CSV table of C-alpha atoms and ligand atoms in Angstrom, one decimal:
chain,number,residue,atom,x,y,z
V,3,MET,CA,-3.9,21.1,22.9
V,4,SER,CA,-4.8,18.8,20.1
V,5,VAL,CA,-2.8,18.7,16.9
V,6,ALA,CA,-4.8,18.9,13.6
V,7,ILE,CA,-2.7,17.9,10.6
V,8,LEU,CA,-3.7,18.2,6.9
V,9,GLY,CA,-2.4,15.2,4.9
V,10,ILE,CA,-1.9,15.4,1.1
V,11,GLU,CA,-1.2,12.4,-1.1
V,12,THR,CA,-0.7,12.5,-4.9
V,13,SER,CA,1.9,9.8,-5.5
V,14,CYS,CA,0.0,7.8,-8.1
V,15,ASP,CA,-3.6,8.1,-9.3
V,16,GLU,CA,-5.6,9.2,-6.3
V,17,THR,CA,-5.8,12.9,-5.4
V,18,ALA,CA,-6.3,12.7,-1.6
V,19,ALA,CA,-6.5,15.1,1.4
V,20,ALA,CA,-7.5,14.4,5.0
V,21,VAL,CA,-7.6,16.1,8.3
V,22,VAL,CA,-6.5,13.9,11.2
V,23,VAL,CA,-6.3,15.1,14.8
V,24,ASP,CA,-3.6,13.7,17.2
V,25,GLY,CA,-2.9,10.8,14.7
V,26,VAL,CA,-6.1,9.0,15.6
V,27,THR,CA,-9.2,11.1,14.9
V,28,ILE,CA,-10.1,11.2,11.2
V,29,ARG,CA,-12.1,14.4,10.7
V,30,SER,CA,-12.1,13.9,6.9
V,31,ASN,CA,-10.7,11.6,4.3
V,32,ILE,CA,-11.3,12.8,0.7
V,33,ILE,CA,-10.1,10.5,-2.1
V,34,SER,CA,-10.7,11.5,-5.7
V,35,SER,CA,-9.8,8.5,-7.8
V,36,GLN,CA,-8.7,8.7,-11.4
V,37,VAL,CA,-9.2,5.0,-11.9
V,38,GLU,CA,-11.9,5.5,-14.6
V,39,ILE,CA,-9.6,7.7,-16.7
V,40,HIS,CA,-6.7,5.3,-16.5
V,41,GLN,CA,-8.9,2.2,-17.1
V,42,LYS,CA,-9.1,3.2,-20.8
V,43,PHE,CA,-5.3,2.7,-21.0
V,44,GLY,CA,-5.1,-0.4,-18.8
V,45,GLY,CA,-2.8,1.3,-16.3
V,46,VAL,CA,-1.8,4.7,-15.0
V,47,VAL,CA,-0.5,7.2,-17.5
V,48,PRO,CA,1.9,9.4,-15.6
V,49,GLU,CA,1.4,12.6,-17.7
V,50,VAL,CA,-2.4,12.2,-17.5
V,51,ALA,CA,-2.2,11.6,-13.7
V,52,SER,CA,-0.2,14.8,-13.0
V,53,ARG,CA,-2.5,17.0,-15.0
V,54,LYS,CA,-5.6,15.5,-13.3
V,55,HIS,CA,-4.0,16.1,-9.9
V,56,LEU,CA,-3.4,19.7,-10.8
V,57,GLU,CA,-7.1,20.1,-11.7
V,58,LEU,CA,-8.4,18.3,-8.6
V,59,ILE,CA,-6.0,19.2,-5.8
V,60,ASN,CA,-7.4,22.5,-4.5
V,61,GLY,CA,-11.0,21.2,-4.6
V,62,VAL,CA,-10.0,18.1,-2.7
V,63,ILE,CA,-8.1,20.1,0.0
V,64,GLN,CA,-11.1,22.4,0.3
V,65,ALA,CA,-13.4,19.4,0.7
V,66,ALA,CA,-11.2,17.9,3.3
V,67,LEU,CA,-11.3,21.1,5.4
V,68,GLU,CA,-15.0,21.6,4.9
V,69,GLU,CA,-15.9,18.0,5.9
V,70,ALA,CA,-13.6,18.3,8.9
V,71,GLY,CA,-15.2,21.6,9.9
V,72,PHE,CA,-11.8,23.2,10.1
V,73,SER,CA,-10.4,26.4,8.7
V,74,PHE,CA,-6.8,26.7,7.5
V,75,LYS,CA,-5.9,28.6,10.6
V,76,GLU,CA,-6.7,25.7,12.9
V,77,LEU,CA,-4.1,23.4,11.2
V,78,ARG,CA,-0.9,22.8,13.1
V,79,ALA,CA,1.1,21.2,10.3
V,80,VAL,CA,0.8,19.9,6.7
V,81,ALA,CA,2.1,16.4,5.8
V,82,VAL,CA,2.7,15.4,2.2
V,83,THR,CA,4.0,12.4,0.4
V,84,HIS,CA,7.3,13.2,-1.3
V,85,GLY,CA,8.1,9.8,-2.7
V,86,PRO,CA,8.2,7.1,-3.9
V,87,GLY,CA,5.8,7.6,-6.8
V,88,LEU,CA,5.4,9.4,-10.1
V,89,ALA,CA,7.5,12.5,-10.2
V,90,GLY,CA,4.9,14.8,-11.9
V,91,ALA,CA,2.2,13.5,-9.6
V,92,LEU,CA,4.2,14.0,-6.4
V,93,LEU,CA,5.1,17.5,-7.4
V,94,VAL,CA,1.5,18.7,-7.4
V,95,GLY,CA,0.9,17.6,-3.8
V,96,ILE,CA,4.2,18.9,-2.7
V,97,ALA,CA,3.7,22.3,-4.3
V,98,ALA,CA,0.2,22.6,-2.6
V,99,ALA,CA,1.6,21.6,0.8
V,100,LYS,CA,4.4,24.0,0.6
V,101,ALA,CA,2.1,26.9,-0.3
V,102,ILE,CA,-0.1,26.1,2.7
V,103,ALA,CA,2.8,25.6,5.1
V,104,TYR,CA,4.4,28.9,3.9
V,105,ALA,CA,1.2,30.9,4.0
V,106,LEU,CA,0.2,29.7,7.5
V,107,ASN,CA,3.8,29.5,8.8
V,108,ILE,CA,3.3,26.0,10.1
V,109,PRO,CA,5.6,23.0,9.8
V,110,LEU,CA,5.8,21.0,6.5
V,111,LEU,CA,6.2,17.3,7.1
V,112,ALA,CA,7.7,15.1,4.4
V,113,VAL,CA,6.2,11.5,4.5
V,114,ASN,CA,7.5,8.5,2.6
V,115,HIS,CA,4.6,6.8,0.9
V,116,LEU,CA,5.5,3.4,2.3
V,117,GLU,CA,5.7,4.9,5.8
V,118,GLY,CA,2.3,6.3,5.2
V,119,HIS,CA,1.0,2.8,4.3
V,120,ILE,CA,2.5,1.4,7.6
V,121,TYR,CA,1.0,4.2,9.6
V,122,ALA,CA,-2.5,3.5,8.3
V,123,ASN,CA,-2.4,0.9,11.1
V,124,PHE,CA,-1.6,3.4,13.8
V,125,ILE,CA,-4.8,5.4,13.2
V,126,SER,CA,-6.9,2.8,15.0
V,127,ARG,CA,-4.1,1.2,16.9
V,128,PRO,CA,-1.8,4.0,18.3
V,129,ASP,CA,-0.8,1.6,21.0
V,130,LEU,CA,0.8,-1.0,18.7
V,131,PRO,CA,3.7,-2.6,20.6
V,132,PHE,CA,7.2,-2.5,19.1
V,133,PRO,CA,9.1,-4.2,17.7
V,134,LEU,CA,6.9,-4.8,14.6
V,135,ILE,CA,7.4,-6.7,11.4
V,136,CYS,CA,5.7,-4.7,8.6
V,137,LEU,CA,4.7,-6.3,5.3
V,138,ILE,CA,4.1,-3.7,2.6
V,139,VAL,CA,2.3,-5.1,-0.5
V,140,SER,CA,1.2,-2.4,-2.9
V,141,GLY,CA,1.3,-1.8,-6.7
V,142,GLY,CA,4.9,-0.8,-6.6
V,143,HIS,CA,6.4,-2.5,-3.6
V,144,THR,CA,6.7,-5.8,-1.7
V,145,GLU,CA,8.8,-5.3,1.4
V,146,LEU,CA,9.4,-6.6,4.8
V,147,ILE,CA,10.4,-3.9,7.3
V,148,LEU,CA,11.5,-4.3,10.9
V,149,MET,CA,10.4,-1.3,13.1
V,150,GLU,CA,11.9,-1.0,16.5
V,151,ARG,CA,10.3,2.3,17.4
V,152,HIS,CA,8.4,5.1,15.7
V,153,GLY,CA,10.3,6.4,12.7
V,154,SER,CA,12.8,3.6,12.7
V,155,TYR,CA,12.8,1.3,9.6
V,156,GLN,CA,15.1,-1.6,8.7
V,157,LEU,CA,14.5,-3.2,5.3
V,158,ILE,CA,14.9,-7.0,5.8
V,159,GLY,CA,13.4,-8.3,2.6
V,160,GLY,CA,12.1,-7.1,-0.8
V,161,THR,CA,11.1,-8.2,-4.2
V,162,LEU,CA,13.8,-9.0,-6.7
V,163,ASP,CA,11.5,-8.3,-9.6
V,164,ASP,CA,7.8,-7.5,-9.7
V,165,ALA,CA,5.7,-6.2,-6.8
V,166,ALA,CA,2.7,-8.3,-5.6
V,167,GLY,CA,0.1,-5.8,-6.7
V,168,GLU,CA,1.8,-5.3,-10.1
V,169,VAL,CA,1.5,-9.1,-10.7
V,170,PHE,CA,-2.2,-9.0,-9.8
V,171,ASP,CA,-2.7,-6.2,-12.3
V,172,LYS,CA,-0.7,-8.0,-15.0
V,173,ILE,CA,-2.6,-11.3,-14.5
V,174,ALA,CA,-5.9,-9.5,-14.5
V,175,ARG,CA,-4.9,-8.0,-17.9
V,176,VAL,CA,-4.1,-11.4,-19.5
V,177,LEU,CA,-7.4,-12.7,-18.1
V,178,LYS,CA,-9.0,-9.7,-19.7
V,179,LEU,CA,-10.6,-8.6,-16.4
V,180,GLY,CA,-9.7,-4.9,-16.5
V,181,TYR,CA,-7.8,-2.5,-14.3
V,182,PRO,CA,-6.9,-2.3,-11.4
V,183,GLY,CA,-6.5,-6.1,-11.2
V,184,GLY,CA,-6.4,-6.8,-7.5
V,185,PRO,CA,-10.1,-6.4,-6.6
V,186,LEU,CA,-11.2,-8.1,-9.9
V,187,ILE,CA,-9.0,-11.1,-9.3
V,188,GLU,CA,-10.3,-11.3,-5.7
V,189,GLU,CA,-13.9,-11.1,-7.0
V,190,ILE,CA,-13.7,-14.0,-9.5
V,191,ALA,CA,-11.4,-16.1,-7.3
V,192,ARG,CA,-14.3,-16.5,-4.9
V,193,GLN,CA,-16.0,-18.8,-7.4
V,194,GLY,CA,-12.8,-20.8,-8.1
V,195,LYS,CA,-10.8,-23.6,-6.4
V,196,GLU,CA,-7.3,-22.6,-5.1
V,197,GLU,CA,-6.0,-26.1,-5.5
V,198,ALA,CA,-7.2,-26.4,-9.1
V,199,ILE,CA,-3.9,-25.5,-10.7
V,200,PHE,CA,-0.5,-25.7,-9.1
V,201,PHE,CA,1.6,-22.6,-9.8
V,202,PRO,CA,5.2,-22.2,-8.5
V,203,ARG,CA,6.1,-20.5,-5.3
V,204,ALA,CA,9.5,-18.9,-5.3
V,205,TYR,CA,11.1,-19.1,-1.8
V,206,LEU,CA,14.7,-18.4,-3.1
V,207,ALA,CA,17.5,-19.3,-0.7
V,208,GLU,CA,16.4,-21.2,2.4
V,209,ASP,CA,16.9,-18.2,4.8
V,210,SER,CA,15.9,-15.5,2.3
V,211,LEU,CA,13.3,-13.0,3.2
V,212,ASP,CA,13.2,-11.7,-0.4
V,213,PHE,CA,10.4,-12.2,-2.9
V,214,SER,CA,10.3,-13.0,-6.6
V,215,PHE,CA,7.0,-13.1,-8.5
V,216,SER,CA,8.2,-13.0,-12.1
V,217,GLY,CA,8.3,-16.8,-12.4
V,218,LEU,CA,4.8,-17.1,-11.1
V,219,LYS,CA,3.6,-14.5,-13.6
V,220,THR,CA,5.3,-16.4,-16.5
V,221,ALA,CA,3.8,-19.7,-15.3
V,222,VAL,CA,0.3,-18.3,-15.3
V,223,ILE,CA,0.8,-16.7,-18.8
V,224,ASN,CA,2.2,-20.0,-20.1
V,225,TYR,CA,-0.7,-22.0,-18.6
V,226,LEU,CA,-3.2,-19.7,-20.4
V,227,ARG,CA,-1.2,-19.8,-23.7
V,228,LYS,CA,-0.9,-23.6,-23.7
V,229,SER,CA,-4.6,-24.1,-22.9
V,230,GLN,CA,-5.4,-21.8,-25.8
V,231,GLN,CA,-3.1,-23.7,-28.2
V,232,LYS,CA,-4.7,-27.0,-27.2
V,233,ASN,CA,-8.1,-25.4,-27.6
V,234,GLU,CA,-8.9,-26.2,-24.0
V,235,THR,CA,-11.4,-24.0,-22.2
V,236,ILE,CA,-9.9,-22.5,-19.1
V,237,ASN,CA,-11.8,-21.6,-15.9
V,238,PRO,CA,-10.7,-18.0,-15.1
V,239,ALA,CA,-12.0,-18.4,-11.5
V,240,ASP,CA,-9.8,-21.4,-10.9
V,241,VAL,CA,-6.8,-19.6,-12.5
V,242,ALA,CA,-7.4,-16.5,-10.3
V,243,ALA,CA,-7.9,-18.5,-7.1
V,244,SER,CA,-4.8,-20.7,-7.7
V,245,PHE,CA,-2.7,-17.7,-8.7
V,246,GLN,CA,-3.8,-15.7,-5.6
V,247,LYS,CA,-3.0,-18.6,-3.3
V,248,ALA,CA,0.5,-19.0,-4.8
V,249,VAL,CA,1.2,-15.3,-4.0
V,250,PHE,CA,-0.3,-15.3,-0.5
V,251,ASP,CA,1.4,-18.6,0.6
V,252,VAL,CA,4.8,-17.0,0.0
V,253,LEU,CA,3.8,-13.7,1.6
V,254,VAL,CA,2.5,-15.5,4.7
V,255,ASP,CA,5.4,-17.9,5.1
V,256,LYS,CA,8.1,-15.2,4.7
V,257,THR,CA,6.4,-12.7,7.0
V,258,PHE,CA,6.1,-15.3,9.8
V,259,ALA,CA,9.7,-16.5,9.2
V,260,ALA,CA,10.7,-12.8,9.7
V,261,ALA,CA,8.7,-12.6,12.9
V,262,ALA,CA,10.4,-15.7,14.2
V,263,ARG,CA,13.9,-14.7,13.2
V,264,TYR,CA,13.6,-11.2,14.8
V,265,GLU,CA,11.5,-12.5,17.8
V,266,VAL,CA,8.7,-10.2,17.0
V,267,LYS,CA,5.2,-10.8,18.3
V,268,THR,CA,3.2,-8.4,16.1
V,269,VAL,CA,2.9,-8.3,12.3
V,270,VAL,CA,1.5,-5.3,10.6
V,271,LEU,CA,0.1,-5.5,7.0
V,272,ALA,CA,0.1,-2.4,4.7
V,273,GLY,CA,-0.6,-1.4,1.1
V,274,GLY,CA,-3.4,-1.9,-1.5
V,275,VAL,CA,-3.1,-5.7,-1.7
V,276,VAL,CA,-4.1,-5.9,2.0
V,277,ALA,CA,-7.6,-4.9,0.9
V,278,ASN,CA,-7.9,-8.6,-0.2
V,279,ARG,CA,-10.1,-10.7,2.2
V,280,GLN,CA,-8.4,-14.0,1.3
V,281,LEU,CA,-5.0,-12.5,2.2
V,282,LYS,CA,-6.3,-11.4,5.6
V,283,ALA,CA,-7.9,-14.8,6.2
V,284,GLN,CA,-4.6,-16.6,5.5
V,285,PHE,CA,-2.7,-14.3,7.8
V,286,LEU,CA,-5.2,-14.7,10.6
V,287,GLU,CA,-5.2,-18.5,10.3
V,288,ARG,CA,-1.4,-18.6,10.7
V,289,SER,CA,-1.5,-16.0,13.4
V,290,ASN,CA,-3.7,-18.3,15.5
V,291,LYS,CA,-1.2,-21.1,15.0
V,292,GLU,CA,2.0,-19.2,15.7
V,293,LYS,CA,0.8,-16.9,18.5
V,294,VAL,CA,1.9,-13.8,16.6
V,295,GLY,CA,-0.6,-11.0,16.3
V,296,VAL,CA,-1.6,-9.7,12.9
V,297,VAL,CA,-2.9,-6.2,12.4
V,298,TYR,CA,-4.2,-4.5,9.3
V,299,PRO,CA,-6.1,-1.3,8.4
V,300,GLU,CA,-9.7,-1.1,7.2
V,301,PRO,CA,-9.8,-1.5,3.4
V,302,VAL,CA,-10.2,2.3,2.7
V,303,PHE,CA,-6.9,2.8,4.5
V,304,CYS,CA,-5.1,0.0,2.7
V,305,THR,CA,-5.2,1.6,-0.7
V,306,ASP,CA,-3.9,5.1,-1.2
V,307,ASN,CA,-5.3,7.8,1.0
V,308,ALA,CA,-4.2,10.9,2.8
V,309,ALA,CA,-5.3,10.0,6.4
V,310,MET,CA,-2.3,7.6,6.5
V,311,THR,CA,-0.1,10.5,5.4
V,312,ALA,CA,-1.4,12.8,8.1
V,313,CYS,CA,-1.0,10.0,10.7
V,314,ALA,CA,2.6,9.4,9.8
V,315,GLY,CA,3.1,13.1,9.7
V,316,TYR,CA,1.8,13.4,13.3
V,317,TYR,CA,4.6,11.3,14.7
V,318,LYS,CA,7.2,13.3,12.7
V,319,TYR,CA,5.6,16.5,14.1
V,320,LEU,CA,6.1,15.1,17.7
V,321,ARG,CA,9.7,14.4,16.9
V,322,GLY,CA,10.2,17.9,15.4
V,323,GLU,CA,11.1,16.5,12.0
V,324,GLN,CA,10.2,19.5,9.9
V,325,ALA,CA,11.0,19.5,6.1
V,326,PRO,CA,12.5,22.6,4.4
V,327,LEU,CA,10.4,24.6,2.0
V,328,SER,CA,12.9,23.5,-0.7
V,329,LEU,CA,11.4,20.0,-0.4
V,330,ASN,CA,11.5,18.2,-3.8
V,331,ALA,CA,9.9,15.0,-5.1
V,332,THR,CA,12.0,11.8,-4.8
V,333,PRO,CA,10.3,9.3,-7.1
V,334,GLY,CA,12.7,6.5,-6.1
V,335,LEU,CA,12.6,7.2,-2.4
V,336,LYS,CA,13.5,4.1,-0.2
V,337,LEU,CA,12.4,3.2,3.2
V,338,GLY,CA,14.8,1.5,5.7
V,339,VAL,CA,17.9,1.4,3.5
V,340,VAL,CA,20.9,2.5,5.4
U,407,KG4,O1,-1.2,0.9,-2.1
U,407,KG4,P1,-1.9,1.1,-3.4
U,407,KG4,O2,-3.3,1.6,-3.4
U,407,KG4,O3,-1.0,1.9,-4.4
U,407,KG4,C1,0.4,1.8,-4.5
U,407,KG4,O4,1.0,2.4,-3.6
U,407,KG4,O5,0.8,1.1,-5.4
U,407,KG4,O6,-1.9,-0.4,-4.1
U,407,KG4,C2,-2.5,-0.6,-5.4
U,407,KG4,C3,-2.3,-2.1,-5.7
U,407,KG4,C4,-2.8,-2.4,-7.1
U,407,KG4,O7,-1.8,-3.2,-7.7
U,407,KG4,C5,-4.0,-3.2,-6.9
U,407,KG4,O8,-4.3,-4.2,-7.9
U,407,KG4,C6,-3.8,-3.8,-5.5
U,407,KG4,O9,-3.1,-2.9,-4.8
U,407,KG4,N1,-5.0,-4.2,-4.9
U,407,KG4,C7,-5.4,-5.5,-4.6
U,407,KG4,C8,-6.7,-5.4,-4.0
U,407,KG4,N2,-7.1,-4.1,-4.0
U,407,KG4,C9,-6.0,-3.4,-4.5
U,407,KG4,N3,-4.7,-6.6,-4.8
U,407,KG4,C10,-5.4,-7.8,-4.4
U,407,KG4,N4,-6.6,-7.8,-3.9
U,407,KG4,C11,-7.3,-6.6,-3.7
U,407,KG4,N5,-8.5,-6.7,-3.2
U,408,ZN,ZN1,0.3,3.2,-2.1
């Protein structure tokens, strides 16, 4: 019998619900973005996000069921993101998921948001061969994870300061492009030359799999400031292209270094920054050279969505990993830390 799971995701500024069958068939994937509301503030305002989730959540769940052509009774489990993320935002999704699990007497599945991002890859590739190296690059995280089987995560590298997406958002702000920065930087970078300006790449110690982007961020800000002081006109497209290249060079080098070190033949990309076409192109180019496969989700499954949550939940369901109805939000939840 097939297993239909309702996924719910409210960790940041998207209110999302999806119905996924057997971890592979997406019957619906509803994402109600609050981007326009937060744009006014140049970033996500937590209190505003929670209140908006509260208004939207029931309608989004209803829409997910309707589009899927499913009734509540046909659901076999409810999967929900319980962290990391904004506390008030997470609580809205968790409360809704608990109510449904309790009323229907079906399992509640607690999904780590980062695990969800990784599982976005298993929707179309349930046959991915282990071991895998996963690079998670989102607004809040930049991590390298070694996965030896389903549900097993070893953190082998992470950022010492800013996350990759966070730096995109920050640089977009200083270039006065708007929010969220990633897609806007990608857009103007297409008109620019990536070798126009040299920005530093932080590799840290020779064998380090950790990342640091604060030096790059400062270098870009200083470049803009100095140009302004000297009354020089800058070319934002060149700045964006050169900045983007500096971030991606390090991401590519470290991910393939991790694959070599752990003798892994498949690399999986996850998180919002993976929506970037230049990032995927750089990974594919190296993939051909190193004979290591690179897999990434379709753009809609790179940024926050609930289909990935339902998919990660499906594998937990198969393992019988049910969460208690006392489940709480864990804003600082980690993945792969022992
Ligand atoms: O995974 P995600 O949707 O939310 C978090 O879990 O954080 O990632 C959002 C991040 C933002 O920082 C956004 O600027 C970045 O992903 N992003 C991109 C692109 N699309 C989204 N960064 C670079 N290029 C893009 N096309
Ligand atoms: Zn995310």
